[in-house]
Amino acid sequence: MTGDNGATSENLPGSGHEHGHRHPNQPDLEDGPLGYYPAMADAVAELLIEKGVFGADDLRATIDYMASRTPALGARLVARAWRDPDFKRALVADSRAAAETLDIDTGPTPLLVMENTAHVHNVIVCTLCSCYPVFLLGKSPDWYKSRNYRSRVVREPRAVLAEFGTHIAPEREVRVHDSTADMRYMVLPMRPGGTDGWSEEALAALITRDALVGVCEVTR
Amino acid sequence: MTDSSDGAFPPGARVRVRRAHPPGHVRTPHYCRGHIGEVERLCGHFRNPEELAYGRADHAPLALYRVRFRQRDLWPDYAGAVDDSVEIELYEHWLEPAR
């Protein structure tokens, strides 16, 4: 195997093979100084545990639960909505109640599902920070949190979408949703043609995170 | 959550965002201040983040609306389609009636 620096497996650190000179250790996360906010986060967590508000195992389990959330959850809701018009109406009207029928937790914050149609294409942003439907899509991608995306998608959404390879016909309205306060958003993309009779699982496999944020459409 | 009978502005009402610049933790984006939009829906009532940010939670929840703006009203040089829009969540104390 050849790494980026041309090293072979014989001279990688830790290979146990002595060859007369040393290689630097791989840097650890803790090598740099602890920043103000990481120090504050650690201190608050330690205080809450010390005061018995919750245990270290509760904190670990919560992080584990959040890390288990993936776009497959959002995709399942959309695939069901494509196959079941009643479910689609319920999902748009009250996403929490509709998702509960599939045992999917939409989280503590109200979640609004915005349906794409032949007339409207929806796209999600949080210009103030990085609000994101974590319970249905998991951790947000770095570009979603970037100043570039956040500042430009509200001002020139069609140019930003084009950079993602998405070209919305001029007769369709592009509607940007800025998650500035107490709502979270997920896009309900349009079902691609040629998928009549497809199973929910086959449909769900087509649905990507980016389509649920609205920076692309779903294709076969 | 979406009780449309319990807010000052019904869906479709035209509202202007106050052009104000208070210090602190404000969740009204600068790009919509002073602009006119249309109420899309009442989202419900929520505590004011401008107070919560300073640990003050002993106040009545405020009506929170989604307000739809035309892109061309926000950005005079907007190059996209005429009907393109932005919807923003805004608390009632930032809105005033507009004609």
Tab-separated table of C-alpha atoms in Angstrom:
chain	number	residue	atom	x	y	z
A	1	MET	CA	0.000	0.000	0.000
A	2	THR	CA	1.246	3.499	-0.815
A	3	GLY	CA	0.114	6.486	1.295
A	4	ASP	CA	-0.054	10.167	0.311
A	5	ASN	CA	3.628	10.651	1.156
A	6	GLY	CA	4.733	7.569	-0.705
A	7	ALA	CA	5.284	5.610	2.537
A	8	THR	CA	4.908	1.894	2.290
A	9	SER	CA	3.429	-0.334	4.982
A	10	GLU	CA	6.964	-1.408	5.957
A	11	ASN	CA	7.985	2.013	7.303
A	12	LEU	CA	4.661	3.274	8.754
A	13	PRO	CA	4.919	4.180	12.462
A	14	GLY	CA	3.862	1.327	14.655
A	15	SER	CA	4.563	-1.334	12.056
A	16	GLY	CA	7.123	-2.774	14.439
A	17	HIS	CA	9.728	-2.739	11.740
A	18	GLU	CA	12.957	-1.055	12.903
A	19	HIS	CA	14.764	0.784	10.170
A	20	GLY	CA	17.135	3.240	11.868
A	21	HIS	CA	15.158	6.495	12.028
A	22	ARG	CA	11.999	7.856	13.666
A	23	HIS	CA	8.800	9.164	12.130
A	24	PRO	CA	6.738	11.897	13.848
A	25	ASN	CA	3.653	10.691	15.715
A	26	GLN	CA	0.284	11.326	14.135
A	27	PRO	CA	-1.053	14.550	15.760
A	28	ASP	CA	-3.727	14.102	18.433
A	29	LEU	CA	-6.816	16.311	18.797
A	30	GLU	CA	-5.570	17.369	22.242
A	31	ASP	CA	-2.192	18.629	20.995
A	32	GLY	CA	-3.435	22.234	20.568
A	33	PRO	CA	-4.548	24.484	23.440
A	34	LEU	CA	-8.125	23.964	24.691
A	35	GLY	CA	-10.286	26.782	23.286
A	36	TYR	CA	-12.699	28.903	25.345
A	37	TYR	CA	-15.897	27.211	24.147
A	38	PRO	CA	-14.670	23.593	24.350
A	39	ALA	CA	-13.458	24.368	27.904
A	40	MET	CA	-16.862	25.879	28.757
A	41	ALA	CA	-18.711	22.870	27.269
A	42	ASP	CA	-16.574	20.427	29.264
A	43	ALA	CA	-17.062	22.470	32.458
A	44	VAL	CA	-20.864	22.632	32.048
A	45	ALA	CA	-21.082	18.892	31.329
A	46	GLU	CA	-18.930	18.079	34.377
A	47	LEU	CA	-21.010	20.368	36.622
A	48	LEU	CA	-24.315	18.863	35.455
A	49	ILE	CA	-22.996	15.366	36.094
A	50	GLU	CA	-21.545	16.373	39.492
A	51	LYS	CA	-24.868	17.912	40.531
A	52	GLY	CA	-26.712	14.758	39.477
A	53	VAL	CA	-28.832	16.435	36.760
A	54	PHE	CA	-27.858	13.515	34.540
A	55	GLY	CA	-25.204	10.826	34.514
A	56	ALA	CA	-22.196	10.405	32.255
A	57	ASP	CA	-23.954	7.360	30.771
A	58	ASP	CA	-27.003	9.534	29.920
A	59	LEU	CA	-24.751	12.007	28.123
A	60	ARG	CA	-23.009	9.230	26.206
A	61	ALA	CA	-26.340	7.599	25.287
A	62	THR	CA	-27.742	10.924	24.030
A	63	ILE	CA	-24.698	11.559	21.850
A	64	ASP	CA	-24.983	7.984	20.598
A	65	TYR	CA	-28.702	8.489	19.797
A	66	MET	CA	-28.032	11.725	17.877
A	67	ALA	CA	-25.186	10.037	15.978
A	68	SER	CA	-27.606	7.262	14.979
A	69	ARG	CA	-29.868	9.666	13.088
A	70	THR	CA	-29.325	9.476	9.315
A	71	PRO	CA	-31.042	10.739	6.141
A	72	ALA	CA	-32.564	7.249	5.790
A	73	LEU	CA	-35.225	8.402	8.312
A	74	GLY	CA	-36.265	11.377	6.169
A	75	ALA	CA	-36.102	9.194	3.057
A	76	ARG	CA	-38.495	6.670	4.612
A	77	LEU	CA	-41.061	9.394	5.305
A	78	VAL	CA	-40.810	10.695	1.745
A	79	ALA	CA	-41.016	7.237	0.157
A	80	ARG	CA	-44.152	6.498	2.193
A	81	ALA	CA	-45.639	9.864	1.200
A	82	TRP	CA	-45.003	9.160	-2.497
A	83	ARG	CA	-46.913	5.885	-2.261
A	84	ASP	CA	-49.694	7.011	0.077
A	85	PRO	CA	-51.482	10.345	-0.624
A	86	ASP	CA	-53.204	10.286	2.787
A	87	PHE	CA	-49.839	9.911	4.504
A	88	LYS	CA	-48.447	12.768	2.405
A	89	ARG	CA	-51.289	15.071	3.495
A	90	ALA	CA	-50.759	14.054	7.128
A	91	LEU	CA	-46.983	14.587	6.868
A	92	VAL	CA	-47.379	18.109	5.484
A	93	ALA	CA	-50.121	18.990	8.008
A	94	ASP	CA	-48.475	17.567	11.159
A	95	SER	CA	-45.139	15.881	10.555
A	96	ARG	CA	-44.671	14.796	14.187
A	97	ALA	CA	-47.931	12.839	14.303
A	98	ALA	CA	-47.397	11.327	10.839
A	99	ALA	CA	-43.811	10.266	11.619
A	100	GLU	CA	-44.925	8.712	14.920
A	101	THR	CA	-47.074	6.230	12.975
A	102	LEU	CA	-43.780	4.916	11.500
A	103	ASP	CA	-42.040	5.089	14.924
A	104	ILE	CA	-39.861	7.963	13.702
A	105	ASP	CA	-38.981	10.704	16.207
A	106	THR	CA	-38.960	14.201	14.641
A	107	GLY	CA	-37.356	15.708	17.783
A	108	PRO	CA	-38.417	18.388	20.263
A	109	THR	CA	-38.609	21.239	17.697
A	110	PRO	CA	-41.635	21.518	15.358
A	111	LEU	CA	-40.714	20.247	11.913
A	112	LEU	CA	-42.380	21.593	8.763
A	113	VAL	CA	-42.345	19.521	5.581
A	114	MET	CA	-42.264	21.642	2.418
A	115	GLU	CA	-43.578	19.879	-0.664
A	116	ASN	CA	-41.972	20.463	-4.058
A	117	THR	CA	-44.436	20.706	-6.929
A	118	ALA	CA	-44.410	21.512	-10.632
A	119	HIS	CA	-44.740	25.169	-9.528
A	120	VAL	CA	-42.458	25.428	-6.475
A	121	HIS	CA	-38.980	24.187	-5.541
A	122	ASN	CA	-38.089	24.526	-1.856
A	123	VAL	CA	-34.620	24.868	-0.344
A	124	ILE	CA	-33.593	25.136	3.321
A	125	VAL	CA	-31.020	27.353	5.040
A	126	CYS	CA	-30.320	28.918	8.416
A	127	THR	CA	-28.702	32.297	7.717
A	128	LEU	CA	-28.202	33.101	11.423
A	129	CYS	CA	-26.448	29.916	12.528
A	130	SER	CA	-26.890	26.335	11.321
A	131	CYS	CA	-30.370	25.072	12.371
A	132	TYR	CA	-30.973	21.755	10.621
A	133	PRO	CA	-33.462	18.852	10.911
A	134	VAL	CA	-30.930	16.672	12.758
A	135	PHE	CA	-33.560	14.170	13.973
A	136	LEU	CA	-34.493	13.233	10.395
A	137	LEU	CA	-31.243	13.863	8.491
A	138	GLY	CA	-28.461	13.401	11.053
A	139	LYS	CA	-25.444	15.666	11.263
A	140	SER	CA	-25.435	18.559	8.787
A	141	PRO	CA	-22.821	18.703	6.004
A	142	ASP	CA	-20.045	21.302	6.316
A	143	TRP	CA	-21.288	23.273	3.301
A	144	TYR	CA	-24.664	23.806	5.013
A	145	LYS	CA	-22.850	25.604	7.863
A	146	SER	CA	-20.523	27.594	5.588
A	147	ARG	CA	-20.877	31.364	5.312
A	148	ASN	CA	-20.798	30.969	1.531
A	149	TYR	CA	-23.973	28.820	1.412
A	150	ARG	CA	-25.777	30.675	4.209
A	151	SER	CA	-25.228	34.153	2.810
A	152	ARG	CA	-25.704	33.337	-0.880
A	153	VAL	CA	-28.637	30.921	-1.006
A	154	VAL	CA	-31.026	33.647	0.209
A	155	ARG	CA	-29.689	36.168	-2.271
A	156	GLU	CA	-28.939	34.161	-5.418
A	157	PRO	CA	-30.515	30.736	-4.836
A	158	ARG	CA	-30.563	29.767	-8.500
A	159	ALA	CA	-26.824	30.403	-8.846
A	160	VAL	CA	-26.115	28.338	-5.705
A	161	LEU	CA	-28.382	25.510	-6.896
A	162	ALA	CA	-26.608	25.547	-10.272
A	163	GLU	CA	-23.307	25.005	-8.446
A	164	PHE	CA	-24.890	21.800	-7.063
A	165	GLY	CA	-25.826	20.856	-10.650
A	166	THR	CA	-29.489	21.745	-10.079
A	167	HIS	CA	-31.244	23.876	-12.684
A	168	ILE	CA	-34.791	24.920	-11.788
A	169	ALA	CA	-36.949	25.997	-14.747
A	170	PRO	CA	-37.625	29.772	-14.639
A	171	GLU	CA	-41.397	29.166	-14.497
A	172	ARG	CA	-41.003	27.315	-11.178
A	173	GLU	CA	-40.780	29.498	-8.074
A	174	VAL	CA	-37.662	28.922	-5.984
A	175	ARG	CA	-38.749	29.300	-2.354
A	176	VAL	CA	-36.018	29.609	0.270
A	177	HIS	CA	-36.872	28.786	3.883
A	178	ASP	CA	-34.714	30.606	6.414
A	179	SER	CA	-34.873	28.663	9.728
A	180	THR	CA	-34.417	31.738	11.902
A	181	ALA	CA	-36.316	30.658	15.020
A	182	ASP	CA	-38.332	27.740	16.407
A	183	MET	CA	-39.150	25.628	13.314
A	184	ARG	CA	-37.080	23.089	11.421
A	185	TYR	CA	-37.659	22.168	7.785
A	186	MET	CA	-37.411	19.208	5.463
A	187	VAL	CA	-38.140	19.226	1.732
A	188	LEU	CA	-40.523	16.656	0.265
A	189	PRO	CA	-38.998	16.226	-3.204
A	190	MET	CA	-40.979	15.307	-6.319
A	191	ARG	CA	-41.175	11.627	-7.194
A	192	PRO	CA	-39.123	10.907	-10.311
A	193	GLY	CA	-40.864	9.504	-13.380
A	194	GLY	CA	-40.575	5.834	-14.272
A	195	THR	CA	-40.982	4.626	-10.683
A	196	ASP	CA	-44.603	3.461	-10.837
A	197	GLY	CA	-45.136	0.365	-8.744
A	198	TRP	CA	-41.763	0.651	-7.000
A	199	SER	CA	-41.610	-0.576	-3.411
A	200	GLU	CA	-41.144	1.844	-0.527
A	201	GLU	CA	-37.618	0.469	0.015
A	202	ALA	CA	-36.649	0.942	-3.656
A	203	LEU	CA	-38.001	4.491	-3.643
A	204	ALA	CA	-36.264	5.342	-0.354
A	205	ALA	CA	-32.937	4.236	-1.839
A	206	LEU	CA	-33.212	7.037	-4.445
A	207	ILE	CA	-33.719	9.802	-1.863
A	208	THR	CA	-30.562	11.612	-0.760
A	209	ARG	CA	-29.795	14.005	2.069
A	210	ASP	CA	-29.200	16.814	-0.430
A	211	ALA	CA	-32.659	16.311	-1.984
A	212	LEU	CA	-34.215	16.581	1.500
A	213	VAL	CA	-32.405	19.918	2.031
A	214	GLY	CA	-33.497	20.999	-1.452
A	215	VAL	CA	-30.156	21.529	-3.203
A	216	CYS	CA	-30.989	18.800	-5.722
A	217	GLU	CA	-33.924	16.823	-7.003
A	218	VAL	CA	-34.444	13.064	-6.860
A	219	THR	CA	-33.542	11.199	-10.023
A	220	ARG	CA	-33.704	7.535	-11.006
B	1	MET	CA	-49.333	24.574	17.602
B	2	THR	CA	-50.863	26.301	14.575
B	3	ASP	CA	-53.822	28.132	16.070
B	4	SER	CA	-54.371	30.832	13.452
B	5	SER	CA	-57.065	32.503	15.603
B	6	ASP	CA	-54.596	33.630	18.222
B	7	GLY	CA	-52.263	36.106	16.524
B	8	ALA	CA	-52.583	39.748	15.515
B	9	PHE	CA	-51.913	38.975	11.835
B	10	PRO	CA	-53.987	36.434	9.860
B	11	PRO	CA	-52.449	34.507	6.960
B	12	GLY	CA	-52.245	36.808	3.932
B	13	ALA	CA	-51.803	39.992	6.039
B	14	ARG	CA	-49.188	42.392	4.721
B	15	VAL	CA	-46.613	43.253	7.351
B	16	ARG	CA	-43.511	45.397	7.534
B	17	VAL	CA	-40.479	44.271	9.519
B	18	ARG	CA	-39.343	46.988	11.911
B	19	ARG	CA	-36.147	48.701	10.828
B	20	ALA	CA	-34.474	48.521	14.211
B	21	HIS	CA	-30.983	47.600	15.340
B	22	PRO	CA	-31.128	46.638	19.013
B	23	PRO	CA	-28.057	45.007	20.545
B	24	GLY	CA	-28.097	41.449	21.847
B	25	HIS	CA	-29.290	38.082	20.598
B	26	VAL	CA	-31.734	39.038	17.834
B	27	ARG	CA	-33.200	36.469	15.451
B	28	THR	CA	-34.510	38.888	12.827
B	29	PRO	CA	-32.087	38.790	9.874
B	30	HIS	CA	-30.837	42.202	8.777
B	31	TYR	CA	-31.714	41.529	5.141
B	32	CYS	CA	-35.470	41.634	5.809
B	33	ARG	CA	-35.598	44.638	8.179
B	34	GLY	CA	-37.695	47.480	6.750
B	35	HIS	CA	-39.198	45.211	4.072
B	36	ILE	CA	-42.817	44.261	3.441
B	37	GLY	CA	-43.958	40.650	3.227
B	38	GLU	CA	-47.072	38.537	3.589
B	39	VAL	CA	-47.915	36.319	6.560
B	40	GLU	CA	-47.818	32.685	5.405
B	41	ARG	CA	-48.915	31.178	8.729
B	42	LEU	CA	-48.823	31.536	12.478
B	43	CYS	CA	-46.334	28.945	13.792
B	44	GLY	CA	-47.505	29.134	17.396
B	45	HIS	CA	-46.276	30.946	20.499
B	46	PHE	CA	-42.694	30.767	21.726
B	47	ARG	CA	-40.576	32.500	24.324
B	48	ASN	CA	-38.610	35.496	23.119
B	49	PRO	CA	-35.014	34.461	22.270
B	50	GLU	CA	-33.885	38.039	22.930
B	51	GLU	CA	-34.794	37.433	26.605
B	52	LEU	CA	-33.939	33.735	26.829
B	53	ALA	CA	-30.368	34.498	25.721
B	54	TYR	CA	-29.908	36.353	29.017
B	55	GLY	CA	-31.551	33.706	31.172
B	56	ARG	CA	-34.897	35.511	31.453
B	57	ALA	CA	-37.788	33.102	30.911
B	58	ASP	CA	-40.568	34.700	33.023
B	59	HIS	CA	-42.459	36.292	30.134
B	60	ALA	CA	-45.503	35.361	28.057
B	61	PRO	CA	-44.697	33.491	24.824
B	62	LEU	CA	-44.878	35.574	21.647
B	63	ALA	CA	-46.672	34.792	18.408
B	64	LEU	CA	-44.222	33.540	15.787
B	65	TYR	CA	-45.079	33.898	12.093
B	66	ARG	CA	-43.657	32.696	8.819
B	67	VAL	CA	-43.527	35.713	6.513
B	68	ARG	CA	-43.065	35.374	2.743
B	69	PHE	CA	-41.029	38.029	0.919
B	70	ARG	CA	-40.563	38.427	-2.817
B	71	GLN	CA	-36.884	38.162	-3.655
B	72	ARG	CA	-37.189	41.252	-5.851
B	73	ASP	CA	-38.404	43.283	-2.874
B	74	LEU	CA	-35.427	42.213	-0.764
B	75	TRP	CA	-32.733	42.551	-3.430
B	76	PRO	CA	-33.304	45.213	-6.124
B	77	ASP	CA	-30.755	43.501	-8.381
B	78	TYR	CA	-32.251	40.006	-7.945
B	79	ALA	CA	-31.546	38.065	-11.127
B	80	GLY	CA	-33.846	35.022	-10.672
B	81	ALA	CA	-37.514	34.573	-11.565
B	82	VAL	CA	-40.152	37.181	-10.604
B	83	ASP	CA	-42.042	34.786	-8.322
B	84	ASP	CA	-38.991	33.603	-6.342
B	85	SER	CA	-39.464	34.061	-2.601
B	86	VAL	CA	-37.942	33.721	0.863
B	87	GLU	CA	-39.903	32.688	3.935
B	88	ILE	CA	-38.577	33.797	7.318
B	89	GLU	CA	-39.739	33.104	10.889
B	90	LEU	CA	-40.390	36.401	12.676
B	91	TYR	CA	-41.733	37.185	16.154
B	92	GLU	CA	-44.742	39.462	16.443
B	93	HIS	CA	-42.916	42.362	18.131
B	94	TRP	CA	-40.834	42.790	14.951
B	95	LEU	CA	-43.895	43.210	12.711
B	96	GLU	CA	-46.220	46.128	12.042
B	97	PRO	CA	-49.214	46.318	9.704
B	98	ALA	CA	-48.434	47.429	6.129
B	99	ARG	CA	-50.695	48.472	3.295
